[in-house]
């Protein structure tokens, strides 16, 4: 079990209201607004923390670059993926990889 899986196991026991508080606090560390892929639409909708919350709601449609690997949250949460605003949260991308693996390209 890797770091993200360990953390996820712990988060599953945290009440939803506390999880929302934790996500709101973590949004302050999100560096997405500095990323060239981030848009004004996403800014106006206050979209952040895509790695946990999932894809942008119709505000990001062109992948330019992803600076998630240089975000402190990546190391802290043990994230393995990126482009969360377009591809979905870490959990969702892990699930898709587990389903499809590398056999289907
Ligand atoms: S890893 Fe990416 S999506 Fe997650 S908080 Fe950092 S910049 Fe935002
Ligand atoms: S998830 Fe990655 S690609 Fe999307 S805005 Fe954040 S840093 Fe940029």
Short mmCIF file of N, CA, C and O and ligand atoms in Angstrom, two decimals:
data_model
loop_
_atom_site.label_atom_id
_atom_site.label_comp_id
_atom_site.label_asym_id
_atom_site.label_seq_id
_atom_site.Cartn_x
_atom_site.Cartn_y
_atom_site.Cartn_z
N UNK A 1 0.85 -1.20 0.00
CA UNK A 1 0.00 0.00 0.00
C UNK A 1 0.89 1.25 0.00
O UNK A 1 1.80 1.35 0.83
N UNK A 2 0.69 2.16 -0.96
CA UNK A 2 1.53 3.34 -1.01
C UNK A 2 0.93 4.48 -0.17
O UNK A 2 -0.11 4.33 0.47
N UNK A 3 1.63 5.61 -0.18
CA UNK A 3 1.26 6.74 0.67
C UNK A 3 -0.19 7.20 0.44
O UNK A 3 -0.96 7.39 1.38
N UNK A 4 -0.57 7.36 -0.82
CA UNK A 4 -1.93 7.83 -1.13
C UNK A 4 -2.98 6.85 -0.62
O UNK A 4 -4.00 7.23 -0.04
N UNK A 5 -2.71 5.56 -0.82
CA UNK A 5 -3.66 4.53 -0.38
C UNK A 5 -3.80 4.53 1.15
O UNK A 5 -4.91 4.39 1.68
N UNK A 6 -2.66 4.69 1.83
CA UNK A 6 -2.68 4.75 3.31
C UNK A 6 -3.52 5.94 3.77
O UNK A 6 -4.37 5.82 4.65
N UNK A 7 -3.24 7.11 3.16
CA UNK A 7 -3.98 8.32 3.54
C UNK A 7 -5.47 8.16 3.25
O UNK A 7 -6.32 8.53 4.05
N UNK A 8 -5.75 7.58 2.09
CA UNK A 8 -7.15 7.42 1.67
C UNK A 8 -7.92 6.55 2.65
O UNK A 8 -9.08 6.82 2.98
N UNK A 9 -7.25 5.53 3.15
CA UNK A 9 -7.87 4.64 4.13
C UNK A 9 -8.27 5.42 5.39
O UNK A 9 -9.35 5.24 5.94
N UNK A 10 -7.37 6.34 5.80
CA UNK A 10 -7.65 7.18 6.98
C UNK A 10 -8.77 8.16 6.70
O UNK A 10 -9.66 8.36 7.54
N UNK A 11 -8.76 8.78 5.49
CA UNK A 11 -9.78 9.78 5.15
C UNK A 11 -11.18 9.16 5.14
O UNK A 11 -12.16 9.83 5.44
N UNK A 12 -11.26 7.89 4.78
CA UNK A 12 -12.56 7.22 4.69
C UNK A 12 -13.27 7.19 6.05
O UNK A 12 -14.49 7.10 6.13
N UNK A 13 -12.49 7.32 7.13
CA UNK A 13 -13.08 7.28 8.48
C UNK A 13 -13.42 8.68 8.99
O UNK A 13 -14.01 8.82 10.06
N UNK A 14 -13.03 9.70 8.25
CA UNK A 14 -13.27 11.09 8.69
C UNK A 14 -14.69 11.51 8.29
O UNK A 14 -15.09 11.28 7.15
N UNK A 15 -15.45 12.13 9.21
CA UNK A 15 -16.80 12.58 8.85
C UNK A 15 -16.77 13.57 7.68
O UNK A 15 -15.80 14.31 7.52
N UNK A 16 -17.84 13.58 6.86
CA UNK A 16 -17.88 14.39 5.65
C UNK A 16 -17.63 15.88 5.92
O UNK A 16 -16.91 16.54 5.18
N UNK A 17 -18.21 16.39 7.00
CA UNK A 17 -18.04 17.82 7.31
C UNK A 17 -16.57 18.14 7.57
O UNK A 17 -16.07 19.19 7.16
N UNK A 18 -15.88 17.24 8.21
CA UNK A 18 -14.45 17.43 8.49
C UNK A 18 -13.65 17.32 7.19
O UNK A 18 -12.68 18.06 6.98
N UNK A 19 -14.06 16.40 6.31
CA UNK A 19 -13.37 16.25 5.02
C UNK A 19 -13.49 17.54 4.21
O UNK A 19 -12.53 17.96 3.56
N UNK A 20 -14.66 18.17 4.25
CA UNK A 20 -14.86 19.42 3.51
C UNK A 20 -13.93 20.49 4.06
O UNK A 20 -13.28 21.21 3.31
N UNK A 21 -13.82 20.56 5.38
CA UNK A 21 -12.91 21.52 6.02
C UNK A 21 -11.47 21.27 5.60
O UNK A 21 -10.72 22.19 5.30
N UNK A 22 -11.08 19.99 5.57
CA UNK A 22 -9.71 19.63 5.19
C UNK A 22 -9.43 20.05 3.74
O UNK A 22 -8.37 20.58 3.43
N UNK A 23 -10.39 19.80 2.84
CA UNK A 23 -10.22 20.17 1.43
C UNK A 23 -10.12 21.68 1.28
O UNK A 23 -9.29 22.18 0.50
N UNK A 24 -10.94 22.41 2.01
CA UNK A 24 -10.91 23.88 1.93
C UNK A 24 -9.54 24.40 2.37
O UNK A 24 -8.98 25.31 1.76
N UNK A 25 -8.99 23.82 3.43
CA UNK A 25 -7.66 24.23 3.91
C UNK A 25 -6.59 23.88 2.87
O UNK A 25 -5.69 24.68 2.59
N UNK A 26 -6.73 22.72 2.25
CA UNK A 26 -5.73 22.26 1.28
C UNK A 26 -5.76 23.10 0.01
O UNK A 26 -4.75 23.27 -0.67
N UNK A 27 -6.92 23.65 -0.32
CA UNK A 27 -7.03 24.49 -1.52
C UNK A 27 -6.07 25.67 -1.47
O UNK A 27 -5.63 26.17 -2.50
N UNK A 28 -5.72 26.11 -0.28
CA UNK A 28 -4.79 27.24 -0.13
C UNK A 28 -3.40 26.89 -0.64
O UNK A 28 -2.60 27.76 -0.96
N UNK A 29 -3.08 25.60 -0.68
CA UNK A 29 -1.75 25.16 -1.15
C UNK A 29 -1.74 24.86 -2.65
O UNK A 29 -0.68 24.63 -3.23
N UNK A 30 -2.92 24.80 -3.27
CA UNK A 30 -3.02 24.43 -4.68
C UNK A 30 -2.42 25.53 -5.57
O UNK A 30 -2.79 26.70 -5.46
N UNK A 31 -1.50 25.12 -6.47
CA UNK A 31 -0.83 26.10 -7.34
C UNK A 31 -1.43 26.12 -8.75
O UNK A 31 -0.86 26.73 -9.66
N UNK A 32 -2.57 25.49 -8.94
CA UNK A 32 -3.23 25.49 -10.26
C UNK A 32 -3.35 26.89 -10.88
O UNK A 32 -3.15 27.04 -12.08
N UNK A 33 -3.70 27.94 -10.09
CA UNK A 33 -3.83 29.26 -10.73
C UNK A 33 -2.56 29.75 -11.43
O UNK A 33 -2.62 30.64 -12.27
N UNK A 34 -1.41 29.17 -11.11
CA UNK A 34 -0.15 29.55 -11.77
C UNK A 34 0.12 28.72 -13.03
O UNK A 34 1.11 28.91 -13.72
N UNK A 35 -0.75 27.77 -13.30
CA UNK A 35 -0.53 26.83 -14.41
C UNK A 35 -1.08 27.39 -15.73
O UNK A 35 -2.16 27.99 -15.75
N UNK A 36 -0.37 27.20 -16.84
CA UNK A 36 -0.87 27.70 -18.14
C UNK A 36 -2.16 27.03 -18.62
O UNK A 36 -2.85 27.59 -19.47
N UNK A 37 -2.48 25.88 -18.06
CA UNK A 37 -3.73 25.20 -18.46
C UNK A 37 -4.95 25.79 -17.73
O UNK A 37 -6.08 25.71 -18.23
N UNK A 38 -4.72 26.40 -16.60
CA UNK A 38 -5.81 26.97 -15.78
C UNK A 38 -6.43 28.15 -16.53
O UNK A 38 -5.73 28.91 -17.21
N UNK A 39 -7.73 28.32 -16.43
CA UNK A 39 -8.43 29.36 -17.20
C UNK A 39 -9.12 30.38 -16.27
O UNK A 39 -9.31 30.12 -15.08
N UNK A 40 -9.51 31.48 -16.86
CA UNK A 40 -10.27 32.49 -16.11
C UNK A 40 -11.60 31.92 -15.64
O UNK A 40 -12.10 32.26 -14.58
N UNK A 41 -12.18 31.06 -16.48
CA UNK A 41 -13.45 30.41 -16.12
C UNK A 41 -13.26 29.62 -14.81
O UNK A 41 -14.09 29.72 -13.89
N UNK A 42 -12.17 28.85 -14.73
CA UNK A 42 -11.89 28.07 -13.52
C UNK A 42 -11.65 28.99 -12.33
O UNK A 42 -12.10 28.72 -11.22
N UNK A 43 -10.97 30.08 -12.60
CA UNK A 43 -10.69 31.06 -11.53
C UNK A 43 -12.00 31.64 -11.01
O UNK A 43 -12.24 31.71 -9.81
N UNK A 44 -12.87 32.06 -11.93
CA UNK A 44 -14.15 32.66 -11.53
C UNK A 44 -15.04 31.67 -10.79
O UNK A 44 -15.80 32.06 -9.91
N UNK A 45 -14.92 30.41 -11.15
CA UNK A 45 -15.72 29.37 -10.48
C UNK A 45 -15.04 28.87 -9.20
O UNK A 45 -15.56 27.96 -8.54
N UNK A 46 -13.86 29.47 -8.91
CA UNK A 46 -13.08 29.09 -7.70
C UNK A 46 -12.76 27.59 -7.69
O UNK A 46 -12.81 26.92 -6.65
N UNK A 47 -12.45 27.06 -8.88
CA UNK A 47 -12.10 25.64 -8.97
C UNK A 47 -10.63 25.44 -8.58
O UNK A 47 -9.75 26.09 -9.15
N UNK A 48 -10.39 24.54 -7.65
CA UNK A 48 -9.04 24.22 -7.17
C UNK A 48 -9.02 22.77 -6.71
O UNK A 48 -10.08 22.12 -6.66
N UNK A 49 -7.84 22.28 -6.36
CA UNK A 49 -7.68 20.93 -5.79
C UNK A 49 -8.32 19.84 -6.65
O UNK A 49 -9.01 18.94 -6.16
N UNK A 50 -8.09 19.93 -7.96
CA UNK A 50 -8.65 18.95 -8.89
C UNK A 50 -8.18 17.53 -8.55
O UNK A 50 -8.87 16.56 -8.85
N UNK A 51 -6.98 17.42 -7.95
CA UNK A 51 -6.43 16.09 -7.62
C UNK A 51 -7.33 15.33 -6.66
O UNK A 51 -7.35 14.10 -6.66
N UNK A 52 -8.10 16.06 -5.87
CA UNK A 52 -9.01 15.42 -4.92
C UNK A 52 -10.47 15.57 -5.34
O UNK A 52 -11.27 14.66 -5.15
N UNK A 53 -10.80 16.72 -5.89
CA UNK A 53 -12.20 17.02 -6.20
C UNK A 53 -12.65 16.52 -7.58
O UNK A 53 -13.83 16.45 -7.86
N UNK A 54 -11.70 16.25 -8.45
CA UNK A 54 -12.03 15.77 -9.79
C UNK A 54 -11.96 16.85 -10.85
O UNK A 54 -11.56 17.97 -10.60
N UNK A 55 -12.40 16.47 -12.05
CA UNK A 55 -12.29 17.32 -13.24
C UNK A 55 -12.94 18.69 -13.07
O UNK A 55 -13.91 18.82 -12.31
N UNK A 56 -12.44 19.63 -13.85
CA UNK A 56 -13.10 20.94 -13.93
C UNK A 56 -14.49 20.76 -14.52
O UNK A 56 -14.72 19.90 -15.38
N UNK A 57 -15.41 21.59 -14.06
CA UNK A 57 -16.76 21.54 -14.60
C UNK A 57 -16.85 22.47 -15.82
O UNK A 57 -17.25 23.63 -15.71
N UNK A 58 -16.37 21.99 -16.96
CA UNK A 58 -16.45 22.67 -18.26
C UNK A 58 -15.63 23.97 -18.34
O UNK A 58 -15.92 24.82 -19.17
N UNK A 59 -14.64 24.15 -17.47
CA UNK A 59 -13.83 25.36 -17.53
C UNK A 59 -12.45 25.13 -18.15
O UNK A 59 -11.77 26.08 -18.53
N UNK A 60 -12.01 23.89 -18.21
CA UNK A 60 -10.67 23.59 -18.75
C UNK A 60 -10.84 22.58 -19.89
O UNK A 60 -11.36 21.49 -19.68
N UNK A 61 -10.45 22.98 -21.10
CA UNK A 61 -10.64 22.06 -22.22
C UNK A 61 -9.40 21.91 -23.09
O UNK A 61 -9.42 21.21 -24.08
N UNK A 62 -8.30 22.56 -22.69
CA UNK A 62 -7.08 22.42 -23.49
C UNK A 62 -5.87 22.21 -22.57
O UNK A 62 -5.54 23.09 -21.77
N UNK A 63 -5.23 21.06 -22.70
CA UNK A 63 -4.06 20.77 -21.88
C UNK A 63 -2.84 21.48 -22.46
O UNK A 63 -2.46 21.23 -23.59
N UNK A 64 -2.26 22.38 -21.70
CA UNK A 64 -1.06 23.09 -22.15
C UNK A 64 0.15 22.48 -21.44
O UNK A 64 1.11 22.03 -22.06
N UNK A 65 0.08 22.47 -20.12
CA UNK A 65 1.15 21.94 -19.28
C UNK A 65 0.51 21.65 -17.93
O UNK A 65 -0.53 22.24 -17.62
N UNK A 66 1.11 20.78 -17.15
CA UNK A 66 0.60 20.54 -15.79
C UNK A 66 1.75 20.73 -14.80
O UNK A 66 2.77 20.05 -14.90
N UNK A 67 1.56 21.65 -13.86
CA UNK A 67 2.61 21.93 -12.88
C UNK A 67 2.36 21.20 -11.55
O UNK A 67 3.04 21.46 -10.57
N UNK A 68 1.39 20.29 -11.55
CA UNK A 68 1.11 19.52 -10.32
C UNK A 68 2.37 18.87 -9.71
O UNK A 68 2.51 18.85 -8.49
N UNK A 69 3.28 18.30 -10.55
CA UNK A 69 4.45 17.66 -9.92
C UNK A 69 5.26 18.61 -9.03
O UNK A 69 5.96 18.14 -8.13
N UNK A 70 5.16 19.92 -9.25
CA UNK A 70 5.92 20.85 -8.39
C UNK A 70 5.07 21.40 -7.24
O UNK A 70 5.52 22.26 -6.49
N UNK A 71 3.86 20.92 -7.10
CA UNK A 71 2.97 21.37 -6.02
C UNK A 71 3.28 20.58 -4.74
O UNK A 71 3.50 19.37 -4.80
N UNK A 72 3.31 21.24 -3.58
CA UNK A 72 3.60 20.50 -2.34
C UNK A 72 2.60 19.38 -2.04
O UNK A 72 2.95 18.38 -1.39
N UNK A 73 1.37 19.51 -2.54
CA UNK A 73 0.35 18.50 -2.28
C UNK A 73 0.72 17.15 -2.94
O UNK A 73 0.42 16.08 -2.40
N UNK A 74 1.40 17.22 -4.09
CA UNK A 74 1.80 15.98 -4.78
C UNK A 74 2.66 15.09 -3.89
O UNK A 74 2.41 13.89 -3.75
N UNK A 75 3.65 15.69 -3.24
CA UNK A 75 4.51 14.92 -2.34
C UNK A 75 3.79 14.53 -1.06
O UNK A 75 3.89 13.40 -0.59
N UNK A 76 3.02 15.46 -0.54
CA UNK A 76 2.33 15.23 0.73
C UNK A 76 1.31 14.09 0.63
O UNK A 76 1.17 13.28 1.54
N UNK A 77 0.62 14.04 -0.50
CA UNK A 77 -0.41 13.01 -0.68
C UNK A 77 0.08 11.80 -1.49
O UNK A 77 -0.66 10.84 -1.68
N UNK A 78 1.31 11.85 -1.99
CA UNK A 78 1.84 10.72 -2.77
C UNK A 78 1.11 10.55 -4.09
O UNK A 78 0.81 9.42 -4.50
N UNK A 79 0.83 11.66 -4.78
CA UNK A 79 0.10 11.58 -6.06
C UNK A 79 1.01 11.04 -7.15
O UNK A 79 2.19 11.38 -7.22
N UNK A 80 0.45 10.22 -8.03
CA UNK A 80 1.23 9.64 -9.13
C UNK A 80 0.82 10.18 -10.48
O UNK A 80 1.48 9.96 -11.48
N UNK A 81 -0.34 10.83 -10.54
CA UNK A 81 -0.86 11.30 -11.81
C UNK A 81 -0.80 12.82 -11.91
O UNK A 81 -0.32 13.48 -10.99
N UNK A 82 -1.30 13.36 -13.04
CA UNK A 82 -1.39 14.82 -13.19
C UNK A 82 -2.52 15.13 -14.18
O UNK A 82 -3.31 14.25 -14.51
N UNK A 83 -2.62 16.38 -14.60
CA UNK A 83 -3.74 16.84 -15.45
C UNK A 83 -5.09 16.46 -14.84
O UNK A 83 -6.01 16.03 -15.54
N UNK A 84 -5.18 16.62 -13.53
CA UNK A 84 -6.41 16.25 -12.80
C UNK A 84 -7.62 17.07 -13.26
O UNK A 84 -8.74 16.58 -13.23
N UNK A 85 -7.38 18.31 -13.69
CA UNK A 85 -8.49 19.18 -14.13
C UNK A 85 -9.17 18.62 -15.38
O UNK A 85 -10.34 18.89 -15.63
N UNK A 86 -8.45 17.83 -16.17
CA UNK A 86 -9.02 17.27 -17.39
C UNK A 86 -9.27 15.77 -17.30
O UNK A 86 -10.19 15.24 -17.92
N UNK A 87 -8.44 15.08 -16.51
CA UNK A 87 -8.52 13.61 -16.49
C UNK A 87 -9.21 13.05 -15.25
O UNK A 87 -9.47 11.86 -15.19
N UNK A 88 -9.44 13.89 -14.27
CA UNK A 88 -10.10 13.41 -13.05
C UNK A 88 -9.13 13.30 -11.88
O UNK A 88 -7.91 13.41 -12.04
N UNK A 89 -9.69 13.08 -10.71
CA UNK A 89 -8.93 13.03 -9.46
C UNK A 89 -7.93 11.87 -9.45
O UNK A 89 -8.05 10.93 -10.24
N UNK A 90 -6.97 11.94 -8.55
CA UNK A 90 -5.99 10.86 -8.40
C UNK A 90 -6.69 9.51 -8.23
O UNK A 90 -6.34 8.53 -8.88
N UNK A 91 -7.70 9.48 -7.38
CA UNK A 91 -8.41 8.22 -7.12
C UNK A 91 -9.04 7.67 -8.41
O UNK A 91 -8.94 6.49 -8.71
N UNK A 92 -9.67 8.56 -9.18
CA UNK A 92 -10.34 8.14 -10.42
C UNK A 92 -9.31 7.65 -11.44
O UNK A 92 -9.54 6.63 -12.12
N UNK A 93 -8.19 8.35 -11.56
CA UNK A 93 -7.17 7.94 -12.53
C UNK A 93 -6.55 6.60 -12.13
O UNK A 93 -6.24 5.77 -12.98
N UNK A 94 -6.38 6.40 -10.83
CA UNK A 94 -5.85 5.11 -10.37
C UNK A 94 -6.82 3.99 -10.70
O UNK A 94 -6.43 2.90 -11.11
N UNK A 95 -8.10 4.26 -10.52
CA UNK A 95 -9.13 3.26 -10.80
C UNK A 95 -9.14 2.90 -12.28
O UNK A 95 -9.17 1.73 -12.65
N UNK A 96 -9.06 3.93 -13.12
CA UNK A 96 -9.05 3.67 -14.57
C UNK A 96 -7.83 2.86 -14.97
O UNK A 96 -7.91 1.94 -15.78
N UNK A 97 -6.67 3.20 -14.38
CA UNK A 97 -5.45 2.46 -14.69
C UNK A 97 -5.57 1.01 -14.27
O UNK A 97 -5.11 0.10 -14.94
N UNK A 98 -6.21 0.80 -13.09
CA UNK A 98 -6.38 -0.56 -12.59
C UNK A 98 -7.29 -1.36 -13.52
O UNK A 98 -7.07 -2.54 -13.76
N UNK A 99 -8.30 -0.68 -14.09
CA UNK A 99 -9.22 -1.36 -15.00
C UNK A 99 -8.59 -1.67 -16.34
O UNK A 99 -8.69 -2.77 -16.85
N UNK A 100 -7.92 -0.64 -16.90
CA UNK A 100 -7.43 -0.79 -18.27
C UNK A 100 -5.94 -1.11 -18.37
O UNK A 100 -5.49 -1.55 -19.41
N UNK A 101 -5.21 -0.82 -17.29
CA UNK A 101 -3.78 -1.10 -17.29
C UNK A 101 -3.10 -0.44 -18.46
O UNK A 101 -3.46 0.63 -18.88
N UNK A 102 -2.13 -1.11 -19.02
CA UNK A 102 -1.40 -0.55 -20.15
C UNK A 102 -1.69 -1.36 -21.42
O UNK A 102 -1.05 -1.19 -22.44
N UNK A 103 -2.67 -2.28 -21.34
CA UNK A 103 -2.92 -3.16 -22.49
C UNK A 103 -3.65 -2.41 -23.61
O UNK A 103 -3.42 -2.66 -24.77
N UNK A 104 -4.55 -1.50 -23.21
CA UNK A 104 -5.29 -0.77 -24.23
C UNK A 104 -4.67 0.60 -24.41
O UNK A 104 -4.56 1.35 -23.46
N UNK A 105 -4.24 0.91 -25.62
CA UNK A 105 -3.56 2.19 -25.87
C UNK A 105 -4.41 3.02 -26.82
O UNK A 105 -5.00 2.50 -27.74
S1 LIG B 1 -1.49 18.62 -7.09
FE1 LIG B 1 -2.31 19.94 -8.72
S2 LIG B 1 -4.54 19.91 -8.43
FE2 LIG B 1 -3.61 19.11 -6.57
S3 LIG B 1 -3.46 20.85 -5.20
FE3 LIG B 1 -1.52 20.72 -6.32
S4 LIG B 1 -1.70 22.00 -8.13
FE4 LIG B 1 -3.77 21.68 -7.29
S1 LIG B 2 -4.46 20.09 -12.54
FE1 LIG B 2 -2.44 20.33 -13.49
S2 LIG B 2 -2.97 20.94 -15.62
FE2 LIG B 2 -4.78 21.31 -14.39
S3 LIG B 2 -4.63 23.45 -13.79
FE3 LIG B 2 -3.79 22.20 -12.12
S4 LIG B 2 -1.59 22.18 -12.53
FE4 LIG B 2 -2.59 22.80 -14.42
#
